[in-house]
Coordinates of C-alpha atoms and ligand atoms in Angstrom, one line a residue:
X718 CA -13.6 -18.1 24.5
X719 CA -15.4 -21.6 23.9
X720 CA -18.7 -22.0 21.2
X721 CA -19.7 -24.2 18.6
X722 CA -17.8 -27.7 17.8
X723 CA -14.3 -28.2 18.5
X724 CA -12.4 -29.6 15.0
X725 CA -10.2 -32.6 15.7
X726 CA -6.3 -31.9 14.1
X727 CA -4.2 -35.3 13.3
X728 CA -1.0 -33.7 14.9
X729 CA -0.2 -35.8 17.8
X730 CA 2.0 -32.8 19.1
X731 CA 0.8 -30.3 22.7
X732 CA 0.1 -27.1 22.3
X733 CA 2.4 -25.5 25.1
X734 CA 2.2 -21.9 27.0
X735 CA 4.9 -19.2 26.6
X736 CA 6.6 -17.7 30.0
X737 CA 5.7 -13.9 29.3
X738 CA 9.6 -13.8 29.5
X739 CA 9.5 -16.0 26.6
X740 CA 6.9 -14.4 24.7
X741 CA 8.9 -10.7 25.2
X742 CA 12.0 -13.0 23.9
X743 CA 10.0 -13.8 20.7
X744 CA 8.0 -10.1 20.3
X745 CA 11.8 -9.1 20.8
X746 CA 13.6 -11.0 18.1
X747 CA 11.0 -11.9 15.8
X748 CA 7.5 -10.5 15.6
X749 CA 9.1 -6.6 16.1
X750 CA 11.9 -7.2 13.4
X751 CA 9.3 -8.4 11.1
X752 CA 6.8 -5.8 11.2
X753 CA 9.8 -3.1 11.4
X754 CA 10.9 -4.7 7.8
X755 CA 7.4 -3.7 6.4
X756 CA 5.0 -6.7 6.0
X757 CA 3.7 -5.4 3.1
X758 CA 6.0 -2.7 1.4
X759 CA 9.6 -3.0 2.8
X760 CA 11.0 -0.1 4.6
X761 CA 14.8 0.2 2.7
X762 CA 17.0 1.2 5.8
X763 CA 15.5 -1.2 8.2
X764 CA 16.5 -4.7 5.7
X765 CA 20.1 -3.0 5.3
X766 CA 19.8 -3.0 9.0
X767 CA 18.7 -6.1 9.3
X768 CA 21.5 -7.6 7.0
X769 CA 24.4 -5.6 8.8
X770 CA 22.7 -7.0 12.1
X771 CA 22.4 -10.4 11.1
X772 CA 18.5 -9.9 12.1
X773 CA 17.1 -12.7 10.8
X774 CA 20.0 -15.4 12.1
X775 CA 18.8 -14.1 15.4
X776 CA 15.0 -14.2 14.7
X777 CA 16.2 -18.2 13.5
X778 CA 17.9 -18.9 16.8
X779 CA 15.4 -17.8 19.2
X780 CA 12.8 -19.9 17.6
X781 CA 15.0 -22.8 17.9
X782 CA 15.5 -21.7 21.9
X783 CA 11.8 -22.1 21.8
X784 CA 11.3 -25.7 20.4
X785 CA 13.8 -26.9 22.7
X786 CA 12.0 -25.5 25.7
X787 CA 8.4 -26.0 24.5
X788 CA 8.7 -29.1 22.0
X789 CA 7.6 -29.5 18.6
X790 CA 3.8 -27.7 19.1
X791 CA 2.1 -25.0 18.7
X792 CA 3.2 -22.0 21.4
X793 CA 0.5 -19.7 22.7
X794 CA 2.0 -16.8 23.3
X795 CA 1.0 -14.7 27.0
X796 CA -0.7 -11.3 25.0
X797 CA -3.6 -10.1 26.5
X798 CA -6.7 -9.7 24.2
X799 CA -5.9 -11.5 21.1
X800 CA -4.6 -15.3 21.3
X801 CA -1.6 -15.8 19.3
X802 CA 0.2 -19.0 18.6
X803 CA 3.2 -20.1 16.7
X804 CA 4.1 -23.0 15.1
X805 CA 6.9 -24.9 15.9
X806 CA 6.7 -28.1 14.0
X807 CA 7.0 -29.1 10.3
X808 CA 4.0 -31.2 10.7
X809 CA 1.9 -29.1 12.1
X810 CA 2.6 -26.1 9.3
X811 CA 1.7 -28.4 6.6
X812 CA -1.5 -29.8 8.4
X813 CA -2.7 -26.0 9.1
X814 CA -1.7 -25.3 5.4
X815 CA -3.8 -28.0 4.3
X816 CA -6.9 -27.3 6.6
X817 CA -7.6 -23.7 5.1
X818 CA -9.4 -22.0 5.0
X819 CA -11.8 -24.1 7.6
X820 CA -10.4 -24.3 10.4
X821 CA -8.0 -21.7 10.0
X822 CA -9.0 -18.6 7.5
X823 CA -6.6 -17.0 5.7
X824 CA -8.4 -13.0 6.0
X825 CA -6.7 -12.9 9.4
X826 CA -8.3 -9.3 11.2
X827 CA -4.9 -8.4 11.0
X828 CA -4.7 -9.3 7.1
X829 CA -7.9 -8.0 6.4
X830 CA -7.2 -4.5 8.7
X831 CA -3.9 -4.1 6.3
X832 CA -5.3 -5.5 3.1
X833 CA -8.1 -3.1 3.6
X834 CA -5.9 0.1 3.1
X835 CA -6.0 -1.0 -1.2
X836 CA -8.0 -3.8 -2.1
X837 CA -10.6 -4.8 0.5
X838 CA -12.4 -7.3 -1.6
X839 CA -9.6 -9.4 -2.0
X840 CA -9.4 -13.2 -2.1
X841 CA -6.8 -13.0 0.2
X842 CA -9.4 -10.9 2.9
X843 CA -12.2 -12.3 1.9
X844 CA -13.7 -16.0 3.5
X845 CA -16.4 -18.3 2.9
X846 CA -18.5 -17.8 -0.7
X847 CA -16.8 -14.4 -1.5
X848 CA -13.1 -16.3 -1.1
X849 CA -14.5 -19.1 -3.3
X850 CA -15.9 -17.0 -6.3
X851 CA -12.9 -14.7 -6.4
X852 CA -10.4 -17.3 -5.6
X853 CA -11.8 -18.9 -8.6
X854 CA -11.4 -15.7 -10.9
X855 CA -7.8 -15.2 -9.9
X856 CA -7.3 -19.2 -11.2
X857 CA -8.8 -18.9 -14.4
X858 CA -6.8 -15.6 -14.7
X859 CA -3.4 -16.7 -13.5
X860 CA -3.9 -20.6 -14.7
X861 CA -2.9 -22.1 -11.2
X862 CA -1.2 -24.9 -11.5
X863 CA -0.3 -24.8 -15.3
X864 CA 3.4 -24.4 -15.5
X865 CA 3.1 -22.3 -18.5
X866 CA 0.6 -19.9 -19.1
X867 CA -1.4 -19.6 -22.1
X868 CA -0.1 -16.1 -22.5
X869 CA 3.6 -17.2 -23.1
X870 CA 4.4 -16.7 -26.3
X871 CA 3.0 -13.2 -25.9
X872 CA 4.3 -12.1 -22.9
X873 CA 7.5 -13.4 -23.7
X874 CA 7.7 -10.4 -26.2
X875 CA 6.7 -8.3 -23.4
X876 CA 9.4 -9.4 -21.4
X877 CA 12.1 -9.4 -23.7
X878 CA 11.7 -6.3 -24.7
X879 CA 11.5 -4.2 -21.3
X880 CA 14.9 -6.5 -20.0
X881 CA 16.4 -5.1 -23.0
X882 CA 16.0 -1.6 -21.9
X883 CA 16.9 -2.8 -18.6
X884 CA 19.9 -4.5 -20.2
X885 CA 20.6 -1.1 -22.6
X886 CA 20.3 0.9 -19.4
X887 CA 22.9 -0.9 -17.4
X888 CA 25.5 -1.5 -19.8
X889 CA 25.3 2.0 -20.6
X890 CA 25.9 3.0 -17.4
X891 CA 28.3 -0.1 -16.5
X892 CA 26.2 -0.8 -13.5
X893 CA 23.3 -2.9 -13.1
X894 CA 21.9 -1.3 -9.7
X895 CA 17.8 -2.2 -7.4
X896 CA 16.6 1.2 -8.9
X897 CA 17.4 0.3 -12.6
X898 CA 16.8 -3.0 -12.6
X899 CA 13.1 -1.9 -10.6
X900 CA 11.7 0.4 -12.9
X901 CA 12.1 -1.5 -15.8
X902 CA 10.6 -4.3 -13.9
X903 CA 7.6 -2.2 -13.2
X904 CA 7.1 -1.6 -16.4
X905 CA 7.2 -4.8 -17.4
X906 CA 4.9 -5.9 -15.0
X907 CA 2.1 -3.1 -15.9
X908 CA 2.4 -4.4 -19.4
X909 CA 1.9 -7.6 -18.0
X910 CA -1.1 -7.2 -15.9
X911 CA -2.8 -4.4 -17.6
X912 CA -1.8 -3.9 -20.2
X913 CA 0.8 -2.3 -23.0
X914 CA -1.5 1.5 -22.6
X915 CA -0.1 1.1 -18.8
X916 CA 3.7 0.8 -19.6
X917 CA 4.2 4.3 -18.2
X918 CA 1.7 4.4 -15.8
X919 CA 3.7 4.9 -12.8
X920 CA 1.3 7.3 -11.0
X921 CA -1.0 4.0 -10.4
X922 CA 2.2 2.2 -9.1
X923 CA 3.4 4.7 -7.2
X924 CA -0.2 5.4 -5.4
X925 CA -0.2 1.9 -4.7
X926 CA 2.8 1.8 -3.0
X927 CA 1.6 4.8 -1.1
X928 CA -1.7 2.5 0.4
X929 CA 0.7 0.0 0.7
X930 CA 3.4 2.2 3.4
X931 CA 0.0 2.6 5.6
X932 CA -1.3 -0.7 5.4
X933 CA 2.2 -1.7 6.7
X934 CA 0.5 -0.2 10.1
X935 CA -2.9 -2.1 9.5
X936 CA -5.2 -1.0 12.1
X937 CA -3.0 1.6 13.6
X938 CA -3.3 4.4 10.5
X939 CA -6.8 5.9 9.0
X940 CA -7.3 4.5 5.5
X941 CA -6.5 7.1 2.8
X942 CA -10.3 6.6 1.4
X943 CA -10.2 9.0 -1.3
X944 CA -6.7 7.6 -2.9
X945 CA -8.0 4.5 -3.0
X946 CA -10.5 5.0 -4.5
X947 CA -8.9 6.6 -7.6
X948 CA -6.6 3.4 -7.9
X949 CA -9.5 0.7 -7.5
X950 CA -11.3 3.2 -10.4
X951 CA -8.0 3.2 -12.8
X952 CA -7.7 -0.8 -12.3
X953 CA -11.5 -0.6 -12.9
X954 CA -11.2 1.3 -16.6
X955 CA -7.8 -1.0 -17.5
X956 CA -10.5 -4.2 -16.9
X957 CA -12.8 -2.5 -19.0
X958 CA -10.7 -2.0 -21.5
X959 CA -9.0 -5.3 -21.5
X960 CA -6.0 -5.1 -23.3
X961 CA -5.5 -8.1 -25.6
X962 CA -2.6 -10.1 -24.5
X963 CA -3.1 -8.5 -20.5
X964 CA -3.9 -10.7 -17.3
X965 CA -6.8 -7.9 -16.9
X966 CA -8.8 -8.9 -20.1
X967 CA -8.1 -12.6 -18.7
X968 CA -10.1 -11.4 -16.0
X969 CA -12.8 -9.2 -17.8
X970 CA -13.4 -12.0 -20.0
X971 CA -13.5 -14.7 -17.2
X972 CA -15.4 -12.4 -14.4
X973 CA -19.0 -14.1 -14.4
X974 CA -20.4 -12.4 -11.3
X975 CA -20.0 -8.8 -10.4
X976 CA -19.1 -9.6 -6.6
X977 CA -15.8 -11.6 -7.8
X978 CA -14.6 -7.4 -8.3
X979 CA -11.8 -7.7 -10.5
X980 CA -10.3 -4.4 -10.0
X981 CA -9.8 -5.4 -6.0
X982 CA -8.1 -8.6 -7.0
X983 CA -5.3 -6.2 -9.5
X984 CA -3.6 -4.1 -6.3
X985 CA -2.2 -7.7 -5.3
X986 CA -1.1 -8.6 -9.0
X987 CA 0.5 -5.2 -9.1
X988 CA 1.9 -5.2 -5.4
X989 CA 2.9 -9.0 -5.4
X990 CA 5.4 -8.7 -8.3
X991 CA 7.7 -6.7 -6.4
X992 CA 8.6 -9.8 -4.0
X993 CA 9.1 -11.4 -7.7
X994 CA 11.4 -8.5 -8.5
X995 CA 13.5 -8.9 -5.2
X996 CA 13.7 -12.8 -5.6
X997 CA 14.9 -11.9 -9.8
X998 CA 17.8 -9.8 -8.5
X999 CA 18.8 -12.2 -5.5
X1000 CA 19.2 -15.1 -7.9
X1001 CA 21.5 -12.8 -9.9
X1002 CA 23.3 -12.6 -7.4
X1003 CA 23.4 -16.0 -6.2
X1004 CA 24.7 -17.2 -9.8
X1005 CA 27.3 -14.5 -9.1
X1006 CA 28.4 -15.8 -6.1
X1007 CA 28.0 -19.4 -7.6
X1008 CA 30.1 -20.0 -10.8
X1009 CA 29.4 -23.8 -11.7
X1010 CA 25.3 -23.4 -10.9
X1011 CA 25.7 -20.5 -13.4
X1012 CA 27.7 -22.3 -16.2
X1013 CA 24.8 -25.1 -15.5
X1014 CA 22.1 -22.1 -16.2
X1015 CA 24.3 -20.9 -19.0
X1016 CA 24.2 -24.5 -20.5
X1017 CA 19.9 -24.7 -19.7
X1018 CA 19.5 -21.5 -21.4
X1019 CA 22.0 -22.5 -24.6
X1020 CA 20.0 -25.5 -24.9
X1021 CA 16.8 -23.3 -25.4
X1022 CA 17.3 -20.2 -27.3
X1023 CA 15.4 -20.8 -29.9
X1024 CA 12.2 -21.6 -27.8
X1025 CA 10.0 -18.9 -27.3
X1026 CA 9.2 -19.7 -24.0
X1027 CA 11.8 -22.6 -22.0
X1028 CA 10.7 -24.0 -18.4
X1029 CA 13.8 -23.9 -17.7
X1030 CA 14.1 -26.0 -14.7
X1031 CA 17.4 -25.4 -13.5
X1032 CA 16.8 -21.5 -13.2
X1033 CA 13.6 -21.9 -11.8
X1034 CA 15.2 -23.8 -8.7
X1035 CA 18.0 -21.7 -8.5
X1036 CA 14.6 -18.5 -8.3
X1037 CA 12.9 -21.0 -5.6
X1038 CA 16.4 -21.3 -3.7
X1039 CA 16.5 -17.6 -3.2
X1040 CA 13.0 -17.6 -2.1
X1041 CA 13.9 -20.0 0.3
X1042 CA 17.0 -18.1 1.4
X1043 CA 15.1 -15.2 1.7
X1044 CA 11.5 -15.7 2.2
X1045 CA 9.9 -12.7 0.7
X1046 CA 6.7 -13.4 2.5
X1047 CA 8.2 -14.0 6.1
X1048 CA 5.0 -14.9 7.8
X1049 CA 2.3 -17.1 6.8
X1050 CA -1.0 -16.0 9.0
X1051 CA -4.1 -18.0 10.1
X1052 CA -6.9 -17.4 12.4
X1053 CA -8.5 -20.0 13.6
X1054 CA -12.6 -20.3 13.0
X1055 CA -13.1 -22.5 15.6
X1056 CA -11.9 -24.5 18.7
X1057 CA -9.3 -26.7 17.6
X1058 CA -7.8 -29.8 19.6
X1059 CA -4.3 -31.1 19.3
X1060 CA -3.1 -34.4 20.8
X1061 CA -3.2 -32.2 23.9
X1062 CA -4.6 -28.9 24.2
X1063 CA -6.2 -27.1 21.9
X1064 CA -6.6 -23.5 19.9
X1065 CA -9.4 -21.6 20.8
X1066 CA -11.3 -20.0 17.8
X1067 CA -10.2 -16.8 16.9
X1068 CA -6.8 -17.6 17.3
X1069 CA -4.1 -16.0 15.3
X1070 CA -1.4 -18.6 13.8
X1071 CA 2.2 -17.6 13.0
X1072 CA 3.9 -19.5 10.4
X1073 CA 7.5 -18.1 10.6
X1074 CA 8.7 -19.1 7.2
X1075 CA 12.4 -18.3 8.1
X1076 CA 12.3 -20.4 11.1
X1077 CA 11.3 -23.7 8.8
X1078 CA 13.9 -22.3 5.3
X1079 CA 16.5 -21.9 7.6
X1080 CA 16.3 -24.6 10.5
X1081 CA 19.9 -25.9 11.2
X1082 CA 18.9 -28.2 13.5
X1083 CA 16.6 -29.7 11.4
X1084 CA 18.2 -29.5 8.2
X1085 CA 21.6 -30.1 7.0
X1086 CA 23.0 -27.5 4.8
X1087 CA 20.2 -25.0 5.4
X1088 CA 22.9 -21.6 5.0
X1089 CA 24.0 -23.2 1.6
X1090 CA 23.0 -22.3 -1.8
X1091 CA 20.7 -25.9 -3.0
X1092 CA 19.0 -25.9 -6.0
X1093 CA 18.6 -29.8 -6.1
X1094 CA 15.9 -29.3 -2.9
X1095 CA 13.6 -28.1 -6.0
X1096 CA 13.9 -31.0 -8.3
X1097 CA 10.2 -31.6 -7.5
X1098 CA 8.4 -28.1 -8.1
X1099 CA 7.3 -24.9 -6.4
X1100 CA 7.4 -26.6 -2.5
X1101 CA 8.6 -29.2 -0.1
X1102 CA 6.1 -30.3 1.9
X1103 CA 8.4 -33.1 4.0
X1104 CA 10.7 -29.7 5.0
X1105 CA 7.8 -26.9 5.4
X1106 CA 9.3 -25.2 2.4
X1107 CA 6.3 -23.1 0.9
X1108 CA 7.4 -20.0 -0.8
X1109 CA 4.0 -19.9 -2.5
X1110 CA 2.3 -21.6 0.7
X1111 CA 0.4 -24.3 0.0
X1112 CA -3.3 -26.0 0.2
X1113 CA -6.0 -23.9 -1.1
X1114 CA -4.7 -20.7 -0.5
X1115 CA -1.7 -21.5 -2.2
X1116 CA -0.5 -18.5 -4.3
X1117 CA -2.4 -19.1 -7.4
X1118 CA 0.5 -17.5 -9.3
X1119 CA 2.7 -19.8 -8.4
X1120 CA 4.1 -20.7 -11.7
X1121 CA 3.3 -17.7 -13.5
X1122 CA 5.4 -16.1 -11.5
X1123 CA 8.3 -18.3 -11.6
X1124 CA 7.5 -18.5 -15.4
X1125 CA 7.8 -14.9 -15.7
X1126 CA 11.0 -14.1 -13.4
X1127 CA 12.9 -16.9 -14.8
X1128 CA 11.9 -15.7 -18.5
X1129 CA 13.4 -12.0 -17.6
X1130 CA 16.5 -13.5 -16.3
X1131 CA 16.9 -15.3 -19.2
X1132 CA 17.0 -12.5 -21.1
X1133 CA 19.2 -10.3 -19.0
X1134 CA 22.0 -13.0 -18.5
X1135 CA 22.2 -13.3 -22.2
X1136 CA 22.1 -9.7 -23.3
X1137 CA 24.9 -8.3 -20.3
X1138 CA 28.0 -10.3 -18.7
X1139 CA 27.1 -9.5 -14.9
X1140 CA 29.8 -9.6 -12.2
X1141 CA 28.3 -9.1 -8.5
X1142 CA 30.5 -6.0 -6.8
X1143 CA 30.0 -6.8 -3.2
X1144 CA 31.1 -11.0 -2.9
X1145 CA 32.0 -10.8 0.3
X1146 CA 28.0 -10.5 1.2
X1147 CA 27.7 -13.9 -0.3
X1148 CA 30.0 -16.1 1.5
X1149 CA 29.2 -19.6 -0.3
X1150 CA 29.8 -21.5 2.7
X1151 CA 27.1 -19.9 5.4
X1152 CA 24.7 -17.3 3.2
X1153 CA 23.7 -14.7 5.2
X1154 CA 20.1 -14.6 6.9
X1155 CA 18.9 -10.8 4.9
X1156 CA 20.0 -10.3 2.4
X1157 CA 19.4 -6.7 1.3
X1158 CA 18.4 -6.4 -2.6
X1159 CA 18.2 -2.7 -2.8
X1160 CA 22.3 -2.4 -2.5
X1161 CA 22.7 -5.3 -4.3
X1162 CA 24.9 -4.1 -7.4
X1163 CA 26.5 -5.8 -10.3
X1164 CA 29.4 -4.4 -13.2
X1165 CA 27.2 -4.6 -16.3
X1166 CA 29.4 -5.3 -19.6
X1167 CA 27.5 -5.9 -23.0
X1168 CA 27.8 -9.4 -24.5
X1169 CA 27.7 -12.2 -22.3
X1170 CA 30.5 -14.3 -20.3
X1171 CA 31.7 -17.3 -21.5
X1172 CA 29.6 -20.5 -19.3
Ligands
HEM794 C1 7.8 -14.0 -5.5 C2 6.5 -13.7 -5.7 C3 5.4 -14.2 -4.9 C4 5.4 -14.9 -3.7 C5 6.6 -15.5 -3.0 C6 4.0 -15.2 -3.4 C7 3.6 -15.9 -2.3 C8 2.3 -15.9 -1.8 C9 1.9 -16.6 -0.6 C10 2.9 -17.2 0.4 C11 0.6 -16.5 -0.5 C12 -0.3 -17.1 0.5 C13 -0.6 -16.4 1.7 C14 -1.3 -17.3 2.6 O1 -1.3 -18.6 2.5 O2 -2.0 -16.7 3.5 C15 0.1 -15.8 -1.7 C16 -1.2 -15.5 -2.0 C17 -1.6 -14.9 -3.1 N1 -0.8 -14.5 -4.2 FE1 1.1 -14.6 -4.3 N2 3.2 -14.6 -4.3 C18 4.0 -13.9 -5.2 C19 3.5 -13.2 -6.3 C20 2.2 -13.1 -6.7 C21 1.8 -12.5 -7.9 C22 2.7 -11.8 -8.9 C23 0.5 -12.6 -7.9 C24 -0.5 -12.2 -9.0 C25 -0.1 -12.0 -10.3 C26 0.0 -13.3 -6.7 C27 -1.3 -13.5 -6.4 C28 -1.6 -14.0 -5.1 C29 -3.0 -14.0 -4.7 C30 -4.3 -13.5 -5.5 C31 -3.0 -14.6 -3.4 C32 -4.2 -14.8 -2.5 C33 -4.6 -16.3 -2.6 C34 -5.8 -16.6 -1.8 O3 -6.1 -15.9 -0.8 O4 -6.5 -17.6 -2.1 N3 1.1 -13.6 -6.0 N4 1.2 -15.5 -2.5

């Protein structure tokens, strides 16, 4: 497929073939695993899998196998009726990153087919004016780039108060375990984004997650048309209502034209905080399995207790560390929107890009130390450009919550290290010296004691 101009790329890298042996190898160890963990709801058993099986080392490995054969640029992989490349080279992640949405659009068919299950309109499926109106509703609402939100003080409150009945829960029962942890999370985060008249309005959470189990399939289940349109209606009436002190009367208030559709950009608000949950409970863990960074925290967080609302640097790069240990968005996806040369070769348009983020978080070869628990790689903020480190992404589709969502998690776990003295059960999953590649947060468990243990 050849039309219209061909955009010139600065990457002086080839873009290279895959042997059909080669691109069954990567389908095999990669791409399969991937969508088998659930791209956009996580299916329980097959991460536990995937720890016990070390899925994600091997996913890692065969990448590498790749570079070696291929070299640093992009691989176009032999599958018939939709061109697929994958990116092999730190340079070439960050340039594509940077070049988005033109050349390469971020409402992917296959994005836009999944997306489509709960939210069709989107930023993150929608392109050209429709991506520039919403995406600029979702920044006034979230305050991209501000470190601290507006909100704060308020949702400081918020916070404190559901990890306290998280905290009374656990203690209680001795255990801190995924499912209590979750559920007070949840309703945190309804509070959060809609609302305090949504705290118990798990029916809206739970039909999300419903959309969300067949969007996992895209394409390959019917949309459940009727469910989703009760959820988009309920987000709809929590807008209109606008809850002082909720990200949705942010929105109401700063919605200036009707096609920005608030209540489609709230399913990803809702549904994008449960990565932030997994990411909160693996950096629990990590401090476990880490004494001296968690007497450091300990010392961060004694130095601002009476602040309503601390950056707290130190925690926050010990939250990006386990984001970069265990991406929770394992695939960043372009298409391209036209032909696009490299040094040698080119993409033609309509070309799906695979950004394996595990590949680049993880890359031994590259990276010294890459199994290791680091927070000093985040003195800087929320990525790492020079290593192809971009939790959030990065460009202008970067997350636009990404520091109010670092803000938020690092605010709960604040509050639940100082109300409980945690003690991770399972250590031996946590090896300090080579972290494993999964690392499955719904069996995480911790001994929950009240009080808190010495730093
Ligand atoms: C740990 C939690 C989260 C992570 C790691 C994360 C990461 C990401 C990534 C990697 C993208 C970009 C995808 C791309 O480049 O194609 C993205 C997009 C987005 N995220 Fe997040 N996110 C998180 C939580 C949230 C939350 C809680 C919200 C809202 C409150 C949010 C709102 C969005 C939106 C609206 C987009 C689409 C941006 C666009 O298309 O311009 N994210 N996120």
């Amino acid at each position: 497929m050849e039309s219209g101009p061909a955009a010139s790329f600065s990457s002086v890298h080839a873009v290279s073939r895959a042997s059909l042996a080669d691109t069954i190898a990567f389908l095999k160890d990669v791409l399969v695993p991937t969508l088998a963990k659930g791209p956009l709801i996580r299916r329980r058993k097959v991460v536990g899998f995937a720890e016990r099986e070390n899925i994600d080392d091997k996913a890692v490995l065969r990448m590498q196998e790749l570079r070696r054969k291929y070299g640093p640029g992009p691989l176009l992989l032999k599958i018939p009726f939709r061109a697929q490349a994958v990116l092999l080279s730190r340079e070439d992640v960050t340039a594509v990153l940077e070049r988005s949405p033109e050349p390469f659009k971020a409402a992917s068919m296959e994005k836009v087919a999944a997306l489509g299950h709960f939210e069709p309109f989107v930023v993150l499926a929608s392109h050209g004016p429709a991506r520039s109106i919403r995406r600029q509703l979702n920044e006034q609402t979230l305050e991209t780039g501000c470190q601290m939100h507006s909100l704060a003080a308020h949702l400081s409150v918020v916070i404190t108060e559901e990890m306290d009945a998280v905290a009374n829960e656990a203690t209680s029962k001795g255990t801190l375990d995924w499912d209590t942890f979750f559920i007070g999370w949840f309703r945190m985060v309804r509070r959060i984004v809609l609302g305090d008249a949504a705290r118990e309005d798990a029916e809206l959470t739970d039909m999300l997650q419903d959309l969300r189990y067949r969007g996992n399939y895209a394409f390959l289940r019917p949309k459940d048309r009727a469910k989703r349109k009760t959820v988009l209606k309920r987000l709809h009436g929590y807008v209109e209502r606008a809850q002082p002190g909720s990200l949705a009367a942010r929105m109401a208030a700063a919605c200036a034209n009707p096609e920005q559709k608030p209540h489609h950009q709230l399913p990803q608000y809702l549904f994008a905080f449960d990565p932030g949950a997994m990411a909160s409970f693996r950096t629990l863990a990590l401090l476990s399995a880490h004494p001296d960074a968690e007497a450091q925290v300990r010392q961060e967080l004694v130095a601002t207790k009476d602040e309503s609302a601390p950056r707290l640097p130190l925690l926050k790069a010990c939250y990006f560390e386990a984001l970069r240990l265990w991406p929770t968005t394992p695939a960043i996806l372009r298409e391209t929107t036209q032909r696009v040369d490299w040094a040698e070769g080119h993409l033609d348009p309509a070309t799906h890009v695979i950004i394996f983020a595990p590949f680049f978080h993880r890359d031994d070869e590259m990276l010294t130390d890459a199994h290791t628990f680091n927070p000093s790689l985040w003195a800087d903020g929320i990525s790492r450009p020079d290593l192809a480190f971009f939790p959030f992404s990065h460009g202008t589709v970067v997350c636009p919550a990404a520091d109010f969502v670092p803000m938020v998690a690092t605010l709960a776990l604040r509050r639940l290290v100082t109300q409980m003295s945690l003690r991770f059960e399972q250590i031996d999953r946590l090896r300090p010296e080579r972290l494993p590649g999964t690392l499955d947060n719904y069996t995480l468990s911790f001994s929950a004691a009240k009080g808190q243990s010495a730093p």
